Short mmCIF file of C-alpha atoms and ligand atoms in Angstrom, two decimals:
data_model
loop_
_atom_site.label_atom_id
_atom_site.label_comp_id
_atom_site.label_asym_id
_atom_site.label_seq_id
_atom_site.Cartn_x
_atom_site.Cartn_y
_atom_site.Cartn_z
CA MET A 1 97.20 91.17 86.07
CA SER A 2 96.11 94.72 86.24
CA ASN A 3 92.92 96.21 87.40
CA ASP A 4 93.96 99.96 87.15
CA TRP A 5 91.12 101.47 85.03
CA ARG A 6 93.69 103.02 82.60
CA SER A 7 94.66 99.82 81.54
CA ALA A 8 90.97 99.33 80.65
CA THR A 9 90.45 102.67 78.85
CA GLY A 10 93.87 103.12 77.51
CA ILE A 11 94.52 106.61 78.97
CA SER A 12 97.80 107.33 80.65
CA PRO A 13 97.85 108.71 84.32
CA HIS A 14 97.15 112.44 84.63
CA GLN A 15 97.22 113.10 81.10
CA THR A 16 95.70 116.62 81.45
CA ALA A 17 97.99 119.48 82.45
CA GLN A 18 98.78 119.73 85.99
CA SER A 19 98.15 123.64 86.15
CA ASP A 20 95.15 124.93 87.44
CA GLU A 21 93.51 121.59 87.87
CA GLY A 22 90.32 122.59 89.93
CA THR A 23 89.17 124.92 86.84
CA GLU A 24 90.16 122.28 84.19
CA ILE A 25 88.01 119.49 85.91
CA ALA A 26 85.32 122.13 86.47
CA THR A 27 85.36 123.03 82.70
CA SER A 28 85.17 119.41 81.58
CA LEU A 29 82.10 118.85 83.38
CA SER A 30 80.83 122.49 83.23
CA ASN A 31 77.59 121.36 81.45
CA ASP A 32 76.77 118.71 83.69
CA THR A 33 75.66 118.41 87.19
CA VAL A 34 77.87 116.57 89.81
CA ILE A 35 75.98 115.02 92.58
CA VAL A 36 77.92 113.52 95.34
CA VAL A 37 76.03 111.15 97.56
CA SER A 38 77.62 110.00 101.10
CA ASN A 39 76.42 109.10 104.46
CA ARG A 40 78.29 111.63 106.20
CA GLN A 41 77.86 115.26 105.51
CA PRO A 42 80.79 117.77 105.15
CA TYR A 43 79.40 120.35 107.35
CA ARG A 44 77.26 119.82 110.62
CA HIS A 45 75.34 122.37 112.63
CA ARG A 46 74.85 122.07 116.27
CA TYR A 47 73.67 124.00 119.34
CA GLN A 48 76.10 124.65 121.94
CA GLU A 49 75.58 126.33 125.19
CA ASP A 50 77.93 128.97 126.31
CA GLU A 51 78.96 129.70 130.02
CA ASP A 52 75.74 131.73 130.48
CA GLY A 53 73.59 128.97 129.22
CA GLU A 54 72.68 130.85 126.10
CA SER A 55 72.47 128.76 123.11
CA THR A 56 74.28 129.43 119.94
CA ILE A 57 74.59 127.45 116.61
CA THR A 58 78.21 126.13 115.72
CA VAL A 59 79.37 124.47 112.49
CA ASP A 60 81.89 121.73 112.39
CA ARG A 61 83.45 119.28 109.82
CA PRO A 62 83.26 115.67 110.88
CA THR A 63 86.44 113.87 111.21
CA GLY A 64 87.39 111.43 108.30
CA GLY A 65 89.10 111.24 105.03
CA LEU A 66 86.11 111.17 102.97
CA THR A 67 84.42 114.48 103.84
CA ALA A 68 87.76 116.11 104.32
CA GLY A 69 89.01 114.94 100.84
CA LEU A 70 85.62 115.58 98.89
CA ASP A 71 84.91 118.83 100.20
CA PRO A 72 87.60 120.88 98.43
CA VAL A 73 86.69 118.84 95.34
CA MET A 74 83.12 119.96 95.57
CA GLN A 75 84.10 123.37 96.28
CA ARG A 76 85.74 123.38 92.71
CA LEU A 77 83.17 121.48 90.91
CA SER A 78 80.11 123.38 92.38
CA GLY A 79 77.24 120.77 92.11
CA THR A 80 75.09 119.12 94.92
CA TRP A 81 76.28 116.91 97.82
CA ILE A 82 73.26 114.80 99.41
CA ALA A 83 73.98 113.33 102.89
CA TRP A 84 72.26 112.53 106.12
CA GLY A 85 71.70 115.74 108.36
CA ASP A 86 72.77 114.46 111.69
CA GLY A 87 73.44 117.84 113.46
CA GLY A 88 70.94 119.00 116.08
CA ALA A 89 70.80 122.49 114.50
CA ASP A 90 70.80 121.18 110.83
CA ARG A 91 67.17 121.55 109.95
CA ASP A 92 67.01 125.09 111.49
CA THR A 93 69.85 126.08 109.43
CA ALA A 94 68.85 124.50 106.13
CA ASP A 95 65.74 125.62 103.95
CA GLU A 96 62.52 123.74 103.73
CA ASP A 97 63.76 121.46 101.34
CA GLY A 98 66.87 120.68 103.43
CA GLN A 99 69.17 122.58 101.33
CA ILE A 100 71.87 124.88 102.65
CA PRO A 101 74.86 126.47 100.58
CA VAL A 102 78.31 125.43 101.73
CA PRO A 103 81.13 126.25 102.88
CA PRO A 104 79.08 128.59 105.28
CA GLU A 105 81.74 131.20 105.13
CA ASP A 106 82.06 131.18 101.32
CA PRO A 107 79.49 129.06 99.59
CA GLN A 108 80.47 127.17 96.56
CA TYR A 109 78.08 124.17 96.36
CA THR A 110 74.66 123.12 97.68
CA LEU A 111 74.52 120.61 100.56
CA GLN A 112 71.02 118.65 100.34
CA ARG A 113 70.34 117.22 103.79
CA LEU A 114 68.46 113.98 103.97
CA TRP A 115 66.61 113.29 107.42
CA LEU A 116 66.73 110.14 108.95
CA THR A 117 64.50 108.72 111.96
CA ASP A 118 66.17 107.40 115.08
CA ARG A 119 65.22 103.80 114.00
CA GLU A 120 66.75 104.51 110.57
CA VAL A 121 69.94 105.73 112.23
CA GLU A 122 70.06 102.80 114.68
CA GLU A 123 69.34 99.98 112.11
CA TYR A 124 71.04 101.46 108.86
CA TYR A 125 74.09 103.34 110.26
CA TYR A 126 74.89 101.84 113.57
CA GLY A 127 73.26 98.65 112.46
CA TYR A 128 73.85 97.00 108.76
CA SER A 129 76.41 99.52 107.74
CA ASN A 130 78.86 99.52 110.84
CA ARG A 131 77.93 96.16 112.47
CA ALA A 132 77.82 94.14 109.33
CA LEU A 133 79.65 95.85 106.31
CA TRP A 134 82.42 97.64 108.18
CA PRO A 135 83.78 94.40 110.08
CA LEU A 136 83.05 92.22 107.02
CA CYS A 137 85.12 94.51 104.67
CA HIS A 138 87.98 94.67 107.40
CA LEU A 139 88.08 91.01 108.16
CA ALA A 140 86.88 91.50 111.71
CA MET A 141 84.37 88.74 111.57
CA GLY A 142 84.23 88.49 115.27
CA ASN A 143 82.34 91.85 115.19
CA ALA A 144 80.04 91.10 112.54
CA GLU A 145 76.36 90.81 112.87
CA PHE A 146 74.11 90.28 109.95
CA ASP A 147 70.61 91.11 111.10
CA SER A 148 67.70 90.80 108.79
CA ALA A 149 65.85 93.83 110.20
CA GLN A 150 69.02 95.94 109.90
CA TRP A 151 69.37 94.85 106.35
CA ARG A 152 65.86 96.00 105.31
CA GLN A 153 66.32 99.22 107.10
CA TYR A 154 69.55 99.52 105.02
CA CYS A 155 67.76 98.91 101.81
CA ALA A 156 65.04 101.55 102.80
CA VAL A 157 67.65 104.05 103.53
CA ASN A 158 69.33 103.24 100.38
CA ARG A 159 66.02 103.81 98.71
CA LYS A 160 65.56 107.21 100.16
CA PHE A 161 69.00 108.34 99.10
CA ALA A 162 68.14 107.04 95.57
CA ASP A 163 64.87 109.12 95.59
CA ARG A 164 66.66 112.30 96.63
CA VAL A 165 69.33 111.63 93.73
CA LEU A 166 66.50 111.16 91.24
CA GLU A 167 64.97 114.58 92.22
CA HIS A 168 68.42 116.42 91.57
CA ALA A 169 69.52 114.47 88.48
CA THR A 170 69.26 116.24 85.07
CA GLY A 171 70.29 114.73 81.82
CA GLY A 172 74.04 114.22 81.61
CA SER A 173 74.51 114.38 85.49
CA VAL A 174 77.27 112.35 86.97
CA ILE A 175 76.13 110.93 90.31
CA TRP A 176 79.06 109.87 92.53
CA PHE A 177 78.24 107.50 95.45
CA GLN A 178 80.67 107.14 98.28
CA ASP A 179 81.34 104.22 100.35
CA TYR A 180 79.75 101.20 101.99
CA HIS A 181 76.59 102.84 103.46
CA LEU A 182 75.20 103.23 99.94
CA ALA A 183 75.65 99.66 98.05
CA ARG A 184 72.24 99.17 97.17
CA ALA A 185 71.51 102.86 95.88
CA PRO A 186 73.20 102.73 92.54
CA GLN A 187 70.86 99.97 91.20
CA LEU A 188 67.81 101.65 92.55
CA VAL A 189 68.87 104.81 90.66
CA ARG A 190 69.64 102.98 87.57
CA GLU A 191 66.22 101.45 87.34
CA ARG A 192 64.78 104.80 87.31
CA CYS A 193 67.26 107.31 85.43
CA SER A 194 67.97 108.06 81.97
CA SER A 195 70.79 106.49 79.85
CA ASP A 196 72.86 109.52 79.78
CA GLN A 197 73.54 109.69 83.36
CA PHE A 198 76.57 108.49 84.78
CA LEU A 199 76.72 106.53 88.03
CA PHE A 200 80.25 106.00 89.76
CA HIS A 201 80.85 104.52 93.19
CA PHE A 202 84.02 105.17 95.18
CA TRP A 203 84.49 102.29 97.90
CA HIS A 204 86.56 103.93 100.40
CA ILE A 205 87.22 100.80 102.56
CA PRO A 206 88.93 97.54 101.62
CA TRP A 207 87.04 94.78 99.60
CA PRO A 208 87.61 91.41 101.19
CA ALA A 209 88.48 88.12 99.12
CA VAL A 210 85.40 85.97 98.00
CA ASP A 211 85.73 83.48 100.77
CA ALA A 212 85.17 86.14 103.55
CA PHE A 213 82.58 88.05 101.46
CA ARG A 214 80.51 85.07 100.69
CA ALA A 215 79.78 84.67 104.48
CA CYS A 216 77.65 87.59 104.26
CA PRO A 217 74.12 86.51 103.67
CA GLN A 218 73.26 89.53 101.51
CA HIS A 219 76.16 89.30 99.20
CA GLN A 220 74.19 88.61 95.81
CA GLU A 221 71.99 91.77 96.49
CA LEU A 222 75.07 94.00 97.66
CA LEU A 223 76.83 93.06 94.39
CA GLU A 224 73.93 93.56 92.28
CA GLY A 225 73.33 97.07 93.86
CA LEU A 226 76.91 97.85 92.98
CA LEU A 227 76.53 96.54 89.47
CA GLY A 228 74.14 99.58 89.03
CA ASN A 229 77.24 101.85 88.43
CA ASP A 230 79.17 102.47 85.21
CA LEU A 231 82.22 102.62 87.04
CA ILE A 232 83.29 101.49 90.63
CA GLY A 233 86.41 102.66 92.21
CA PHE A 234 88.65 101.37 94.75
CA HIS A 235 91.98 102.53 96.45
CA VAL A 236 94.21 99.59 95.37
CA PRO A 237 94.29 96.96 92.77
CA GLN A 238 93.90 94.05 95.22
CA TYR A 239 90.37 95.31 96.26
CA CYS A 240 89.54 95.44 92.66
CA ARG A 241 90.73 91.83 92.13
CA ASN A 242 88.67 90.78 95.23
CA PHE A 243 85.61 92.38 93.84
CA LEU A 244 85.77 91.07 90.21
CA GLU A 245 86.30 87.54 91.85
CA CYS A 246 83.17 87.97 93.90
CA VAL A 247 81.18 88.92 91.01
CA GLU A 248 82.38 86.30 89.14
CA MET A 249 81.68 83.64 91.61
CA LEU A 250 78.58 84.97 93.24
CA VAL A 251 76.60 86.79 90.49
CA GLU A 252 74.69 84.47 88.29
CA GLN A 253 75.36 85.25 84.62
CA ALA A 254 77.80 87.89 85.19
CA GLU A 255 80.73 87.93 82.72
CA VAL A 256 84.14 89.05 84.27
CA GLU A 257 87.10 90.27 82.28
CA HIS A 258 89.77 90.46 84.74
CA GLU A 259 92.38 91.91 82.67
CA SER A 260 90.30 95.00 81.89
CA GLY A 261 88.46 95.14 84.92
CA ARG A 262 84.90 94.98 82.74
CA ILE A 263 81.90 93.27 83.95
CA ARG A 264 78.94 92.46 81.74
CA HIS A 265 75.60 91.69 83.66
CA GLY A 266 71.83 92.33 82.94
CA GLY A 267 72.65 93.84 79.65
CA ARG A 268 75.01 96.51 80.67
CA GLU A 269 78.56 96.97 81.44
CA THR A 270 80.45 98.17 84.67
CA VAL A 271 84.23 98.89 84.86
CA VAL A 272 86.23 98.57 87.99
CA GLY A 273 89.37 100.45 88.73
CA SER A 274 91.77 101.45 91.25
CA PHE A 275 92.26 105.04 92.10
CA PRO A 276 94.50 105.67 95.17
CA MET A 277 93.19 108.64 97.07
CA GLY A 278 95.78 111.29 98.12
CA VAL A 279 95.61 114.41 100.37
CA ASP A 280 95.77 118.01 99.71
CA ALA A 281 99.83 118.07 100.17
CA GLU A 282 100.36 121.49 99.36
CA THR A 283 97.95 122.95 101.71
CA LEU A 284 99.26 120.61 104.46
CA LYS A 285 102.71 121.80 103.72
CA ARG A 286 101.93 125.46 103.84
CA GLN A 287 99.95 124.94 107.16
CA SER A 288 102.70 122.86 108.56
CA ALA A 289 105.65 125.39 107.70
CA ARG A 290 103.45 128.06 109.32
CA VAL A 291 103.44 126.48 112.60
CA GLU A 292 106.16 127.88 114.89
CA GLU A 293 108.25 126.21 117.49
CA SER A 294 106.54 128.26 120.14
CA MET A 295 103.23 126.41 119.33
CA TRP A 296 105.03 123.19 120.01
CA ARG A 297 106.26 124.35 123.25
CA THR A 298 102.90 125.55 124.22
CA PHE A 299 101.26 122.42 123.29
CA LYS A 300 103.86 120.22 125.39
CA ARG A 301 103.21 122.49 128.44
CA GLU A 302 99.44 122.28 128.16
CA PHE A 303 99.37 118.45 127.80
CA GLY A 304 101.89 117.90 130.61
CA LEU A 305 104.80 116.63 128.22
CA ASP A 306 108.22 117.13 128.94
CA PRO A 307 109.73 119.98 126.75
CA ASP A 308 113.00 118.04 126.36
CA LEU A 309 111.43 114.80 125.47
CA GLY A 310 111.04 113.16 122.02
CA VAL A 311 107.45 112.20 120.88
CA VAL A 312 105.91 109.26 119.19
CA LEU A 313 102.71 110.17 117.73
CA GLY A 314 99.46 108.20 116.64
CA VAL A 315 96.28 110.05 115.13
CA ASP A 316 93.41 107.71 114.80
CA ARG A 317 89.66 107.34 115.09
CA LEU A 318 89.00 105.24 118.19
CA ASP A 319 88.14 102.19 115.77
CA TYR A 320 89.01 98.51 116.12
CA THR A 321 90.61 98.44 112.84
CA LYS A 322 93.16 101.08 113.82
CA GLY A 323 95.22 98.56 115.91
CA ILE A 324 95.73 100.98 119.02
CA PRO A 325 95.86 98.24 121.61
CA GLU A 326 98.53 96.33 119.38
CA ARG A 327 100.46 99.33 119.23
CA LEU A 328 100.39 100.35 122.84
CA GLN A 329 101.23 96.61 123.49
CA ALA A 330 104.37 97.05 121.29
CA LEU A 331 105.40 100.21 123.24
CA GLU A 332 104.70 98.39 126.50
CA HIS A 333 107.08 95.53 125.08
CA LEU A 334 109.67 98.23 124.36
CA TRP A 335 109.74 99.76 127.65
CA SER A 336 109.77 96.51 129.52
CA GLU A 337 112.39 94.90 127.45
CA GLN A 338 114.58 98.11 126.79
CA PRO A 339 114.33 99.92 129.94
CA GLU A 340 116.74 102.47 128.50
CA TRP A 341 113.97 104.13 126.68
CA ARG A 342 111.83 104.73 129.79
CA GLY A 343 111.84 108.50 130.30
CA GLU A 344 113.18 109.02 127.04
CA PHE A 345 110.02 109.90 124.88
CA THR A 346 106.24 110.23 125.11
CA TYR A 347 103.65 108.39 123.11
CA VAL A 348 100.76 110.96 122.28
CA GLN A 349 97.71 109.28 121.10
CA LYS A 350 95.14 111.60 119.59
CA GLY A 351 92.12 109.45 119.39
CA SER A 352 88.60 110.72 118.21
CA GLU A 353 85.59 109.16 119.54
CA SER A 354 83.66 107.28 117.07
CA ARG A 355 80.42 105.17 116.51
CA SER A 356 80.40 104.80 120.44
CA GLN A 357 76.73 103.40 120.51
CA ILE A 358 78.17 100.06 118.96
CA PRO A 359 79.26 97.69 121.81
CA ALA A 360 82.48 96.88 120.04
CA TYR A 361 83.61 100.42 119.92
CA GLN A 362 82.69 100.91 123.56
CA GLN A 363 84.93 97.74 124.12
CA LEU A 364 87.64 98.98 122.23
CA GLN A 365 87.54 102.41 124.03
CA ASP A 366 87.55 100.63 127.46
CA ARG A 367 90.59 98.34 126.23
CA VAL A 368 92.60 101.41 125.21
CA SER A 369 91.96 102.97 128.52
CA THR A 370 93.04 100.11 130.40
CA ILE A 371 96.04 99.41 128.50
CA THR A 372 97.11 103.05 128.84
CA GLU A 373 96.58 103.07 132.62
CA ARG A 374 98.52 100.00 132.98
CA ILE A 375 101.44 101.13 131.06
CA ASN A 376 101.48 104.55 132.79
CA ASP A 377 101.31 102.83 136.20
CA ARG A 378 103.88 100.42 135.49
CA PHE A 379 106.70 102.67 134.01
CA GLY A 380 105.60 106.24 134.87
CA GLY A 381 106.81 108.33 137.52
CA ASN A 382 109.51 111.15 138.28
CA GLY A 383 107.34 113.67 136.30
CA TRP A 384 107.27 111.31 133.22
CA GLN A 385 104.08 109.93 131.83
CA PRO A 386 104.72 107.42 129.19
CA ILE A 387 101.24 107.75 127.20
CA ILE A 388 99.10 110.95 126.87
CA MET A 389 95.73 110.52 125.42
CA ILE A 390 94.18 113.45 123.72
CA GLU A 391 90.29 113.00 122.83
CA GLU A 392 89.44 116.45 122.27
CA GLN A 393 89.23 117.97 118.42
CA LEU A 394 92.30 119.81 117.75
CA PRO A 395 92.21 122.63 115.18
CA LYS A 396 94.07 121.80 111.88
CA ASP A 397 97.12 124.12 112.63
CA THR A 398 97.64 122.20 115.78
CA LEU A 399 97.45 118.92 114.20
CA CYS A 400 100.09 120.11 111.67
CA GLY A 401 102.15 121.31 114.29
CA LEU A 402 101.85 117.73 115.83
CA TYR A 403 102.72 116.13 112.52
CA ARG A 404 105.68 118.36 112.01
CA TYR A 405 107.43 118.44 115.47
CA SER A 406 106.79 114.95 116.75
CA ASP A 407 109.80 112.44 116.14
CA VAL A 408 107.84 109.47 114.90
CA ALA A 409 104.35 108.61 113.56
CA LEU A 410 102.97 105.15 114.19
CA VAL A 411 100.29 104.30 111.79
CA SER A 412 99.43 100.68 112.45
CA PRO A 413 96.00 99.60 111.38
CA LEU A 414 95.09 95.77 111.25
CA ARG A 415 93.46 96.82 108.09
CA ASP A 416 92.83 99.96 106.30
CA GLY A 417 91.35 100.87 102.99
CA MET A 418 93.87 103.51 102.50
CA ASN A 419 94.90 105.37 105.45
CA LEU A 420 95.28 109.21 104.98
CA VAL A 421 96.92 110.06 108.25
CA ALA A 422 100.07 108.40 107.09
CA GLN A 423 99.95 110.69 103.99
CA GLU A 424 99.04 113.62 105.92
CA TYR A 425 102.12 113.09 108.43
CA VAL A 426 104.43 112.97 105.43
CA ALA A 427 103.09 116.10 103.69
CA ALA A 428 103.67 118.05 106.92
CA GLN A 429 107.36 117.04 107.12
CA VAL A 430 108.69 120.38 105.95
CA ASP A 431 111.91 119.88 107.90
CA ASP A 432 112.51 116.20 106.50
CA ASP A 433 113.21 114.79 109.95
CA GLY A 434 110.14 112.90 110.81
CA VAL A 435 110.02 108.90 110.58
CA LEU A 436 106.73 107.24 109.70
CA ILE A 437 106.14 103.52 110.81
CA LEU A 438 103.30 102.03 108.53
CA SER A 439 101.43 98.79 108.95
CA GLU A 440 101.84 96.53 105.76
CA LEU A 441 98.01 96.02 105.99
CA ALA A 442 97.21 99.54 105.02
CA GLY A 443 96.15 100.52 101.58
CA SER A 444 98.72 103.37 101.82
CA HIS A 445 101.48 100.90 102.10
CA GLU A 446 101.07 99.99 98.53
CA GLN A 447 102.43 103.49 97.60
CA LEU A 448 104.70 104.40 100.59
CA GLY A 449 106.03 101.01 101.60
CA ASP A 450 109.62 101.09 100.07
CA ALA A 451 110.45 104.28 102.23
CA VAL A 452 108.69 103.83 105.45
CA ILE A 453 109.47 101.36 108.15
CA SER A 454 106.95 98.69 107.59
CA VAL A 455 105.26 96.66 110.47
CA ASN A 456 102.98 93.76 110.80
CA PRO A 457 100.90 95.17 113.71
CA TYR A 458 100.11 91.70 115.13
CA ASP A 459 103.81 90.95 115.69
CA THR A 460 104.42 92.82 118.93
CA GLU A 461 108.23 92.12 119.22
CA ALA A 462 108.77 93.35 115.61
CA HIS A 463 106.70 96.33 116.09
CA ALA A 464 108.56 97.32 119.19
CA ASP A 465 111.99 96.74 117.21
CA ALA A 466 110.52 99.17 114.46
CA ILE A 467 109.94 101.93 117.10
CA ASP A 468 113.45 101.42 118.29
CA ARG A 469 114.70 101.64 114.92
CA ALA A 470 112.78 104.85 114.13
CA LEU A 471 113.84 106.41 117.11
CA THR A 472 117.51 105.65 116.74
CA MET A 473 117.52 106.38 112.69
CA PRO A 474 120.65 108.41 111.76
CA GLU A 475 119.72 111.89 110.38
CA ALA A 476 120.87 111.30 106.89
CA GLU A 477 118.75 108.27 106.38
CA ARG A 478 115.70 110.13 108.07
CA ARG A 479 116.04 112.96 105.53
CA HIS A 480 116.50 110.66 102.55
CA ARG A 481 113.34 108.58 103.37
CA SER A 482 111.29 111.87 104.00
CA ARG A 483 112.33 113.33 100.86
CA ARG A 484 111.26 110.26 98.98
CA LEU A 485 107.94 109.82 100.81
CA ARG A 486 107.15 113.53 100.25
CA ARG A 487 107.73 113.28 96.51
CA LYS A 488 105.41 110.19 96.48
CA VAL A 489 102.59 111.99 98.45
CA HIS A 490 102.93 115.26 96.38
CA ASN A 491 102.70 113.17 92.97
CA ASN A 492 99.76 111.24 94.23
CA ASP A 493 97.83 114.05 96.02
CA LEU A 494 94.18 114.83 95.86
CA ASP A 495 94.45 116.35 92.66
CA ALA A 496 96.18 113.57 91.03
CA TRP A 497 93.31 111.45 92.56
CA LEU A 498 90.60 113.71 91.20
CA HIS A 499 92.38 113.75 87.67
CA GLY A 500 92.56 109.82 87.81
CA VAL A 501 88.85 109.79 88.49
CA PHE A 502 87.44 112.40 86.28
CA ASP A 503 89.59 111.11 83.37
CA ALA A 504 87.96 107.79 83.77
CA VAL A 505 84.41 109.13 84.03
CA ASN A 506 85.04 111.18 80.78
CA GLN A 507 86.68 108.42 78.81
CA LEU A 508 83.76 106.08 79.68
CA ARG A 509 81.16 108.64 78.70
CA GLY A 510 82.74 109.27 75.62
CA ASP A 511 83.03 105.48 74.89
CA ALA A 512 79.18 105.49 75.57
CA GLY A 513 78.41 108.25 73.47
CA SER A 514 80.38 107.07 70.63
O1 LIG B 601 85.73 105.47 104.55
C1 LIG B 601 85.84 105.17 105.71
C2 LIG B 601 85.09 106.29 106.44
O2 LIG B 601 83.71 106.44 105.96
C3 LIG B 601 85.70 107.68 106.31
O3 LIG B 601 85.03 108.72 105.75
C4 LIG B 601 86.18 108.00 107.73
O4 LIG B 601 87.57 107.70 107.87
C5 LIG B 601 85.18 107.26 108.57
O5 LIG B 601 84.87 106.27 107.87
C6 LIG B 601 84.11 108.16 109.11
O6 LIG B 601 83.23 107.31 109.92
P1 LIG B 601 81.94 107.82 110.43
O7 LIG B 601 81.14 108.53 109.04
O8 LIG B 601 81.10 106.58 110.76
O9 LIG B 601 82.06 108.81 111.68
#
């Protein structure tokens, strides 16, 4: 069974020329407005106090694959990006309608900020989005709460987003919703938009199987909300299959064609397809090639790492889906059962704080700290600290240096829609000598699985063996695997994703017009 949209539309992958891709996509949509709609904004303004107590405004880019991936896309397409203005200085930097041209240093498109009250943030973002939908889709049911007040607020905020979209939409607009925060918005826009507007949703996280999804009391409204779209994209075919099955079993009078991914409901058609997202591999390669070894020596000195020891790396948001405690336990197992590895390498965990108002995230942070302290106390000594935690934001160049010069990367989520860190690590391997250990439960495993060391993050012993295997892998095998991985990541990069997405959009719009 195939749910790749191409089988539905009959177009072969990336059939447009691969040169000058940005301009080409921009041309194919040049008479139309592209409106991206997401919860998280690509640029946030904040007040920061300097040492003299003077307040200045700084701009930062929130962590996360969605904004990092879509900002370069929007820079090429122009258009408008509608998102929650969550920065303390956001209102003071935008105009009276909440609009600001971005990127700030070289404006290419409009960011339309939308203002949310504290209560809306609490109930829609920290509430239903991240206490109900996030755990539900990642099969972390122990963390899931389905609160009716939060659900009502989620619907109200989705309506706010929909209203903003309708203010910006013109005839022929392509409206591109992002992710699980906005499942109700497409239906709300559809009810009031014109028939020549195209609604597309990319769901960046997994879609669970029907027996898990039906546990959500609002399953019907969520599915109907999403069926307001003309096209719904997921990272991998399995999530498409799960979605189609959910619609078939849970939405009355919906007709589902599994092979083509077409759903007929309420007199309209929605197509479901898989579009595996990639990274900007070429830029990462260039950035990484620029980082000299002296940076790596400085980095090691600053963070107290022994200059002669190897480094195993983890880069994650501090989220319970990322499998950080499980990974630390595997390292503990390795150092306990194979003492010859003590003092031989350091594990560096770059962990960015995330969603800390939610108790499950606080518990995760506490758990990670407790395990780290235990391991460092148990095995550390003679100037060797087994685990170094880095919570501060690192500049992209430093991150590229970390990717390039560390010996092994451990990417072991318990469940992950795609995981772009795995791809970033591969793209940065300009010396072809790093080894990637990748969870079988990450979406990116579908693409990279046959050239990585695969792990089931729940299997501590096998996980420890995988680390041992990665650290002892002969050079020829490392190079061979790395070259294969880099080819895959370059062939399926951000441009390829964008082409896949816009080829599908154009094809389906053509079908509708003919
Ligand atoms: O799709 C998951 C996602 O929305 C990504 O953008 C990113 O990895 C992360 O979650 C960001 O989380 P938040 O916006 O809640 O900080």
